Backbone as a ProteinNet text record, in pm:
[ID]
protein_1_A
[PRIMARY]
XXXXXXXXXXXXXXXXXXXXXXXXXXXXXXXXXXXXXXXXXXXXXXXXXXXXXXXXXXXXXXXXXXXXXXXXXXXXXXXXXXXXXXXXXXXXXXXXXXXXXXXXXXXXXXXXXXXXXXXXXXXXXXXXXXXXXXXXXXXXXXXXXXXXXXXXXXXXXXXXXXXXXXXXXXXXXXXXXXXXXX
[TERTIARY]
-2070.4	-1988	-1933.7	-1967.3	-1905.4	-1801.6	-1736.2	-1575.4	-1577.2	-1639.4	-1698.6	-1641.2	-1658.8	-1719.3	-1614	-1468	-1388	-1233.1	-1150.5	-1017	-994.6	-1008.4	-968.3	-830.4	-817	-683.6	-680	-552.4	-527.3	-526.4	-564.2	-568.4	-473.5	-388.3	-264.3	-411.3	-549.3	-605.6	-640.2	-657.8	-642	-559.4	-423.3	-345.2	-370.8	-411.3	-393.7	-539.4	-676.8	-707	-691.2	-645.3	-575.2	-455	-394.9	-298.1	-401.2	-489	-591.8	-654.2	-648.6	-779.9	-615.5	-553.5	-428.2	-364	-463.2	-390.8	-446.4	-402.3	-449.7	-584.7	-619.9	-703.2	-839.7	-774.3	-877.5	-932.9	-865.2	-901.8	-1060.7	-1107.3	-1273.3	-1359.8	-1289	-1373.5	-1451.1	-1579.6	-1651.7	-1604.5	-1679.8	-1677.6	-1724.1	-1789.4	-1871	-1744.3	-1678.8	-1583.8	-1454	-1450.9	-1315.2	-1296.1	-1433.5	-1486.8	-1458	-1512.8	-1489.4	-1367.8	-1226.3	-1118.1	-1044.4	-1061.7	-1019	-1025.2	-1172.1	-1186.6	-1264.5	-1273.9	-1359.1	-1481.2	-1563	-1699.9	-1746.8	-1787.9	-1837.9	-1876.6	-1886	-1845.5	-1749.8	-1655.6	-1502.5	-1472.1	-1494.3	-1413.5	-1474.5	-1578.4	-1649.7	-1548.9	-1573.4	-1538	-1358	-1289.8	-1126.9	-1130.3	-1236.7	-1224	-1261.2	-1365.3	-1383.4	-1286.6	-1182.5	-1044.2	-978.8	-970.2	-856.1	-928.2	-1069.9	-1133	-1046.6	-1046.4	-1053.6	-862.8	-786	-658.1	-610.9	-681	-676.1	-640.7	-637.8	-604.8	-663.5	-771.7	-888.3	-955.5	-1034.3	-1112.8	-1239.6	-1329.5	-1448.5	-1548.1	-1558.6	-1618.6	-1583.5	-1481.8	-1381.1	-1320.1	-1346.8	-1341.9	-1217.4	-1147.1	-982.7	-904.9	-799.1	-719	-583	-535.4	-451	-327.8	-298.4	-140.1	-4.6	-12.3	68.9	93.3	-37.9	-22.1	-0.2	-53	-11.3	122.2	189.5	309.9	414.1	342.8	427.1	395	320.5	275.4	386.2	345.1	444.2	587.2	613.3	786.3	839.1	733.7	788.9	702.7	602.8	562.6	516.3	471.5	455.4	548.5	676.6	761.7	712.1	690.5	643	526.3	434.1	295.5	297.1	329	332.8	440	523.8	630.6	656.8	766	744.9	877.6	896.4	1018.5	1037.1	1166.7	1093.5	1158.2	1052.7	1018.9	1106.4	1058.7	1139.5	1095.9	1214.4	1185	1101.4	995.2	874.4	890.9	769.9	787.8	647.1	639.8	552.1	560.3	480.1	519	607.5	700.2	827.8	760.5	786.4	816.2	875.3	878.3	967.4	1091.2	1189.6	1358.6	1340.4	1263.9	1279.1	1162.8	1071.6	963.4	1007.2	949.8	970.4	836.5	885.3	997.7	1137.6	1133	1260.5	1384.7	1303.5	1428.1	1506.4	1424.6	1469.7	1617.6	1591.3	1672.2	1786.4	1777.8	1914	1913.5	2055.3	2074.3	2051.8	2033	2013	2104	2119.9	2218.8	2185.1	2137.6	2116	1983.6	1895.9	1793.2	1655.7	1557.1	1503.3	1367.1	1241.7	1119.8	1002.7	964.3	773.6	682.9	546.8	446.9	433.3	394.5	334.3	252.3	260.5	187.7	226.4	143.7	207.6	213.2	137.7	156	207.1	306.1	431.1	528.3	557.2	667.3	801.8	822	1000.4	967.9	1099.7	1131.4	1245.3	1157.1	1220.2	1154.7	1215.5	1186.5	1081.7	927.6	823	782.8	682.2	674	543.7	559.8	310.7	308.1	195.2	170	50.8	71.7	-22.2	-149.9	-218.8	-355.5	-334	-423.4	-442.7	-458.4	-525.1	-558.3	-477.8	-366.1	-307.4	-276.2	-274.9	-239.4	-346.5	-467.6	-610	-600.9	-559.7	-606.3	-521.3	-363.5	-301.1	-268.4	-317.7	-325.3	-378.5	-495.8	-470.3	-490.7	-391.9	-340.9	-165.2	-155.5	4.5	78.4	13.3	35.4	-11.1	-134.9	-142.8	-61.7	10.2	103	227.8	239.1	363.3	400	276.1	251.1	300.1	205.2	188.4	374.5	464.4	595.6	705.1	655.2	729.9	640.1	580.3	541.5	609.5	614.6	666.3	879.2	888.1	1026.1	1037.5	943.7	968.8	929.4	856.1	871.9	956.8	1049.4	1155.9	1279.1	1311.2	1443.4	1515.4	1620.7	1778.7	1783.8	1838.4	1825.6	1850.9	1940	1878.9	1781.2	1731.3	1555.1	1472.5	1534.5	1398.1	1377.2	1477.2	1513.6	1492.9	1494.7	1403.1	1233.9	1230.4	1076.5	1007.9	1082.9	1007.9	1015.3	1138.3	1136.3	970	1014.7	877.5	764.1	701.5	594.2	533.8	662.3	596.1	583.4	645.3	580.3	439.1	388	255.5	165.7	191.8	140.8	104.2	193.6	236.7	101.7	108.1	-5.2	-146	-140.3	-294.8	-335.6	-210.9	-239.6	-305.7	-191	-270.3	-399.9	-446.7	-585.7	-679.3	-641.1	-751	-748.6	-675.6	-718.5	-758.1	-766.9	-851.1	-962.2
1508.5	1585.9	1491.9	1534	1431.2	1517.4	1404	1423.8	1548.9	1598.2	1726.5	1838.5	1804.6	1911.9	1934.8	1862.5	1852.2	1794.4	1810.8	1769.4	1639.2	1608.3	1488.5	1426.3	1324.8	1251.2	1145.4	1156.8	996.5	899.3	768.5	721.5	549.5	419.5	355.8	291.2	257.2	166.2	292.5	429.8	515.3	460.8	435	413.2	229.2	153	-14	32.6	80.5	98.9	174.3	292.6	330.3	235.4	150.6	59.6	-22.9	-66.6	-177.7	-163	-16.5	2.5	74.3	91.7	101.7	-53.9	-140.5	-256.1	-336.4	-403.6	-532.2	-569.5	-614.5	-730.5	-609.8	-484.5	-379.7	-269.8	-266.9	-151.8	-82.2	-226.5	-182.3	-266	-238.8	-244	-138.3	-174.5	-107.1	-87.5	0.4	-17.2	-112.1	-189.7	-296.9	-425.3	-441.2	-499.9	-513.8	-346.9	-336	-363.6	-344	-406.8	-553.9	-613.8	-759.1	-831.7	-760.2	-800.5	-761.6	-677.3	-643.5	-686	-727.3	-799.3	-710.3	-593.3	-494.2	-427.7	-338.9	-291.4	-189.5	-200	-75.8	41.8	72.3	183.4	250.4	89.3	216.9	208.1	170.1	154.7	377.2	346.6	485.8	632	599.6	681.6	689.3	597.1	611.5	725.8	682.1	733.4	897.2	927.3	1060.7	1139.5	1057.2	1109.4	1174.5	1051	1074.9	1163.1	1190.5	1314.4	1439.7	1438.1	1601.9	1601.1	1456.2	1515.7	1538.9	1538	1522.4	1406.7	1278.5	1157.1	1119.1	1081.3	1074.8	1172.6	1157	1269.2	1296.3	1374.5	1394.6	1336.1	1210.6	1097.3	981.7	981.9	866.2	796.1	782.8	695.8	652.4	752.6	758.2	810.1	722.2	781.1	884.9	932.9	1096.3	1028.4	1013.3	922.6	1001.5	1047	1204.9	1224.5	1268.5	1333.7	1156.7	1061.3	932	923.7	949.2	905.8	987.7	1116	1227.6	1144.7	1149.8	1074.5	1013.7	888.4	742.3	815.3	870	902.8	894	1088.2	1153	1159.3	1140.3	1125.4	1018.8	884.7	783.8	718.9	745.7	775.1	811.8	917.4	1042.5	1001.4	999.2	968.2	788.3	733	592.6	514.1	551.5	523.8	351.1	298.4	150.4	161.2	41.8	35	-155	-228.1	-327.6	-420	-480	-520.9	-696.5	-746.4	-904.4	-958.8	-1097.2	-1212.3	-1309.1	-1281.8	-1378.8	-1455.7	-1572.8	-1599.9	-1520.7	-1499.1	-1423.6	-1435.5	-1337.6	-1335.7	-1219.8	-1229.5	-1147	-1029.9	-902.2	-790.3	-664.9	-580.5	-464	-518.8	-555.2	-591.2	-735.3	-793.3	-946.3	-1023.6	-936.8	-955.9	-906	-983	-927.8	-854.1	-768.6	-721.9	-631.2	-616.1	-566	-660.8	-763.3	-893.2	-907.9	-907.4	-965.2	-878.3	-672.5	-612.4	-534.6	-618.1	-597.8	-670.3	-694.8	-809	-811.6	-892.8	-888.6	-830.5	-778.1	-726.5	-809.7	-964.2	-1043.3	-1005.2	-848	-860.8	-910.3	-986.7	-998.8	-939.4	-873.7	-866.2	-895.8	-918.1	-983.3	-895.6	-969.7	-932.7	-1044.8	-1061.4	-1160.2	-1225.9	-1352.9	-1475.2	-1588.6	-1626.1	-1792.8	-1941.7	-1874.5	-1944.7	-1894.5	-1775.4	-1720	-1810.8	-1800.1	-1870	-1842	-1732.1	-1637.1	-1646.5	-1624.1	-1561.9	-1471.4	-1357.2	-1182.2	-1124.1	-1008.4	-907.5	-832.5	-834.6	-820.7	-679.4	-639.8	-524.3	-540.7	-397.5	-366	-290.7	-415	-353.1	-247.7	-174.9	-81.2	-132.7	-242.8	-279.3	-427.4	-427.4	-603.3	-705.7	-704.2	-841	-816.6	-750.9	-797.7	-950.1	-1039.9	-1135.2	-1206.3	-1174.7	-1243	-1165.1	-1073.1	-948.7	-983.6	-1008.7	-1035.5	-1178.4	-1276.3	-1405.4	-1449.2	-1364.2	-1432	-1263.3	-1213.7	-1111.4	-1024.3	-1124.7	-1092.9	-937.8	-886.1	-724.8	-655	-709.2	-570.3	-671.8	-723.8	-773.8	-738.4	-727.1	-651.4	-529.3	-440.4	-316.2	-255.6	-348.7	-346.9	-369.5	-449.8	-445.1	-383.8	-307.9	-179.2	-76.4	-28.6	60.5	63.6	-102	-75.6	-54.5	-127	-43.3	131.4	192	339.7	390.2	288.7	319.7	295.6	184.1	105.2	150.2	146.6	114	241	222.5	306	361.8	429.9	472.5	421.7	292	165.6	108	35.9	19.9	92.1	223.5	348	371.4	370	418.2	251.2	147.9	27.7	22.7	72.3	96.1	199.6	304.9	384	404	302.1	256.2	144.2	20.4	-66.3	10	99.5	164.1	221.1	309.8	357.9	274.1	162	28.3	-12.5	10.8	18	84.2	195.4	364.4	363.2	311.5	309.3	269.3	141.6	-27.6	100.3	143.9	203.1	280.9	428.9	484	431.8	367.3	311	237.6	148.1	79.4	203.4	306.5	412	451.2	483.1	602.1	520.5	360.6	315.4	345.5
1436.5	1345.1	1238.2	1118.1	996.3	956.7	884.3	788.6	768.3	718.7	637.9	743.9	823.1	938.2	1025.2	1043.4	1134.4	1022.1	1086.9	1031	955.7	829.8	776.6	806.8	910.1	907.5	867.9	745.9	672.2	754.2	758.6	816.3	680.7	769.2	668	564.7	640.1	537.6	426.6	419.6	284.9	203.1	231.5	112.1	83.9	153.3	149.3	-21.2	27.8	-57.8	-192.2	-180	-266	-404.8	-330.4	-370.5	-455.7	-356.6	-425.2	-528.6	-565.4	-635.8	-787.9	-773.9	-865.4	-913.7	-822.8	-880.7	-1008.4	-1082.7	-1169.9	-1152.2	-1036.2	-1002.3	-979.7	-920.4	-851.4	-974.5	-1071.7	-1174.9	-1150.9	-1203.8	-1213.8	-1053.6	-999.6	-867.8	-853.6	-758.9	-733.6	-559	-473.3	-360	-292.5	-300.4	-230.9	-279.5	-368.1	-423	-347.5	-341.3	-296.6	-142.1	-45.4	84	82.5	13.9	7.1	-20.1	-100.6	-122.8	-57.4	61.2	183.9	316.3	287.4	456.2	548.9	484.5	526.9	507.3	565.7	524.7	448.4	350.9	248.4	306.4	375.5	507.8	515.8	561.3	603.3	430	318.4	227.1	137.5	185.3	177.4	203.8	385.5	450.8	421.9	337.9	322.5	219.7	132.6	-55.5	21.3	98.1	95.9	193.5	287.5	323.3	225.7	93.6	-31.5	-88.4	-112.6	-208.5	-97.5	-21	83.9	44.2	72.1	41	-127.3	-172.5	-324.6	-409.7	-323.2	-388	-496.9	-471.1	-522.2	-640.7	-728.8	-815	-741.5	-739.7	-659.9	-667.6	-785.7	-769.9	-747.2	-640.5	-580.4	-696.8	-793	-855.4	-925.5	-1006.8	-1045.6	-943.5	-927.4	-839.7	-895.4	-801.9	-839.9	-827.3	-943.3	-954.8	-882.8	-975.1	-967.3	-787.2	-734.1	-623.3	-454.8	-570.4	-446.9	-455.3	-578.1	-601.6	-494.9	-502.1	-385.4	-301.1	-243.1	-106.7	-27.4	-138.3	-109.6	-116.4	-216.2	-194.7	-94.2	-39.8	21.6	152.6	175.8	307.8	377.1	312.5	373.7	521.6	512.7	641.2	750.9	682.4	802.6	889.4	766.5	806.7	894.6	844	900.4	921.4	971.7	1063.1	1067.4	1050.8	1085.2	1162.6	1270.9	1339.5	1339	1284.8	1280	1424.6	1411.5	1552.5	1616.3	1687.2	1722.8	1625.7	1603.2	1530	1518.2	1404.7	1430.5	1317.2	1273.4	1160.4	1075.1	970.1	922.2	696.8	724.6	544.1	488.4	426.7	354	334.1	326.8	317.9	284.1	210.9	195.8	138.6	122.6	92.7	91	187.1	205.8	57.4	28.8	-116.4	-238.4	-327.4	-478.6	-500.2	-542.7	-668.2	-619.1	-458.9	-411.9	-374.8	-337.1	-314.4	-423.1	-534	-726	-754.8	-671	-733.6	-642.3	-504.4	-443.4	-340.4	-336.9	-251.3	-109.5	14.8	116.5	233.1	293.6	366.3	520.3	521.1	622.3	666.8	670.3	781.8	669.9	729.7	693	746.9	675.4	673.1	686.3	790.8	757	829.1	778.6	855.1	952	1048.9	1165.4	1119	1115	1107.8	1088.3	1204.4	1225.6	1112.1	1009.3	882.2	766.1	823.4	751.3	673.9	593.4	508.7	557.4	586.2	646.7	776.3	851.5	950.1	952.8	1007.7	1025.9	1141.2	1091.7	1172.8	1194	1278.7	1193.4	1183.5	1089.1	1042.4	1069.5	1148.1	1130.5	1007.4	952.4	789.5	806	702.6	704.8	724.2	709.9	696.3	798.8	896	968.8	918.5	820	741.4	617.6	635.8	494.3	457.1	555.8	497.8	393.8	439.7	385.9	263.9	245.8	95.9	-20.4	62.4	-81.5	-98.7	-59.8	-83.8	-196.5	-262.6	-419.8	-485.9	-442.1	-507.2	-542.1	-655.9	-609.7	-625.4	-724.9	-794.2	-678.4	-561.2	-479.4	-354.4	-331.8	-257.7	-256.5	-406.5	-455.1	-428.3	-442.3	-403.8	-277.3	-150.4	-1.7	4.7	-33.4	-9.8	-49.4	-179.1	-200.3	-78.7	-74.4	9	105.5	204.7	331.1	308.9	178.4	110.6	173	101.8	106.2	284.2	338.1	516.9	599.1	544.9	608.3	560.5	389	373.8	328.6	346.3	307.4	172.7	136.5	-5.2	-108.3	-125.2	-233.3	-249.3	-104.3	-147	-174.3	-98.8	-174.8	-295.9	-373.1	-498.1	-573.5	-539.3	-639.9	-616.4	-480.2	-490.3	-590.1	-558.2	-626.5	-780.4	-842.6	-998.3	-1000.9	-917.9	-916	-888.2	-806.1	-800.5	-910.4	-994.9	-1138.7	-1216.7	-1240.8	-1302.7	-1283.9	-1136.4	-1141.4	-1194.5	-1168.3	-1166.4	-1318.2	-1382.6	-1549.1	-1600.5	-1536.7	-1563.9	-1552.1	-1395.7	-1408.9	-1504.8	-1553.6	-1611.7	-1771.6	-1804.3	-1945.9	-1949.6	-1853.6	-1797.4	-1872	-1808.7	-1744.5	-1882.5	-1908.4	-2086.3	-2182.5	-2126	-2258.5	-2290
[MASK]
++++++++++++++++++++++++++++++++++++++++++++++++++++++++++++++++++++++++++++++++++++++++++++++++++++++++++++++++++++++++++++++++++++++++++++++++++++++++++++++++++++++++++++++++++++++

């Protein structure tokens, strides 16, 4: 039974690509591209885009993404949908409140953020990022790094970080849109 044929469920690497492909570095990626700056297989990078075609992310030739309707998403259901709780003190890489561009625009209230890894720069509280190898993806990518930590902003934080994420997000959103109508 294919996609087609049975219930499409989002699944967090939909939006890691999604992000990727809204980013700087990802504009004019191709799929086989966007596999490779992921860490992953032109396969699953396939099988995400025709998730986002069925939820309307996507246009029906994968190709532009649905600003508008990610932006709902992220607001308002990314929570829902992908839940984070943050976890014991590891050392790892900064995150959500503890990363810029959210660190830059309010101050710390002591807890700090990461993802897990032992060649983490911080030590916090760690967070399962939406994607496993985030650390490998945004290492020479700082705009979709940037991205990945507002996001986990709008999964994690209180209604000050929500509300700087979702100013920084349309800063992105902005970037793609104009890309695209050139």
């Amino acid at each position: 039974m294919g996609i087609k044929e049975r219930q499409a469920v989002m699944r967090p690497l939909d939006i890691v690509i999604l992000l990727k492909k809204i980013s700087p570095a990802g504009y004019s990626m191709n799929g086989k591209q966007l596999a490779e700056s992921l860490g992953i297989s032109a396969a699953e990078v396939s099988i995400a885009l025709e998730r986002n075609r069925i939820a309307g992310l996507v246009d029906s030739e994968k190709t532009r993404v649905n600003v508008l309707a990610l932006m709902d998403f992220l607001v308002y259901g990314i929570r829902y949908c992908f839940p984070v709780q943050p976890g014991s003190l590891v050392r790892g890489i900064p995150t959500a409140s503890s990363a810029n561009p959210i660190k830059s625009r309010i101050t710390s209230n002591g807890e700090d953020y990461v993802w897990r890894n032992p060649n983490g720069t911080a030590r916090g509280q760690a967070i399962t990022p939406l994607y496993d190898n985030v650390h490998i993806a945004v290492k020479n990518d700082g705009d979709f790094y940037a991205m990945l930590a507002i996001v986990d902003s709008l999964r994690l934080g209180k209604t000050r970080e929500r509300q700087a994420a979702i100013e920084e997000l349309k800063k992105y959103i902005s970037q793609y849109v104009s890309f695209k109508q050139q």
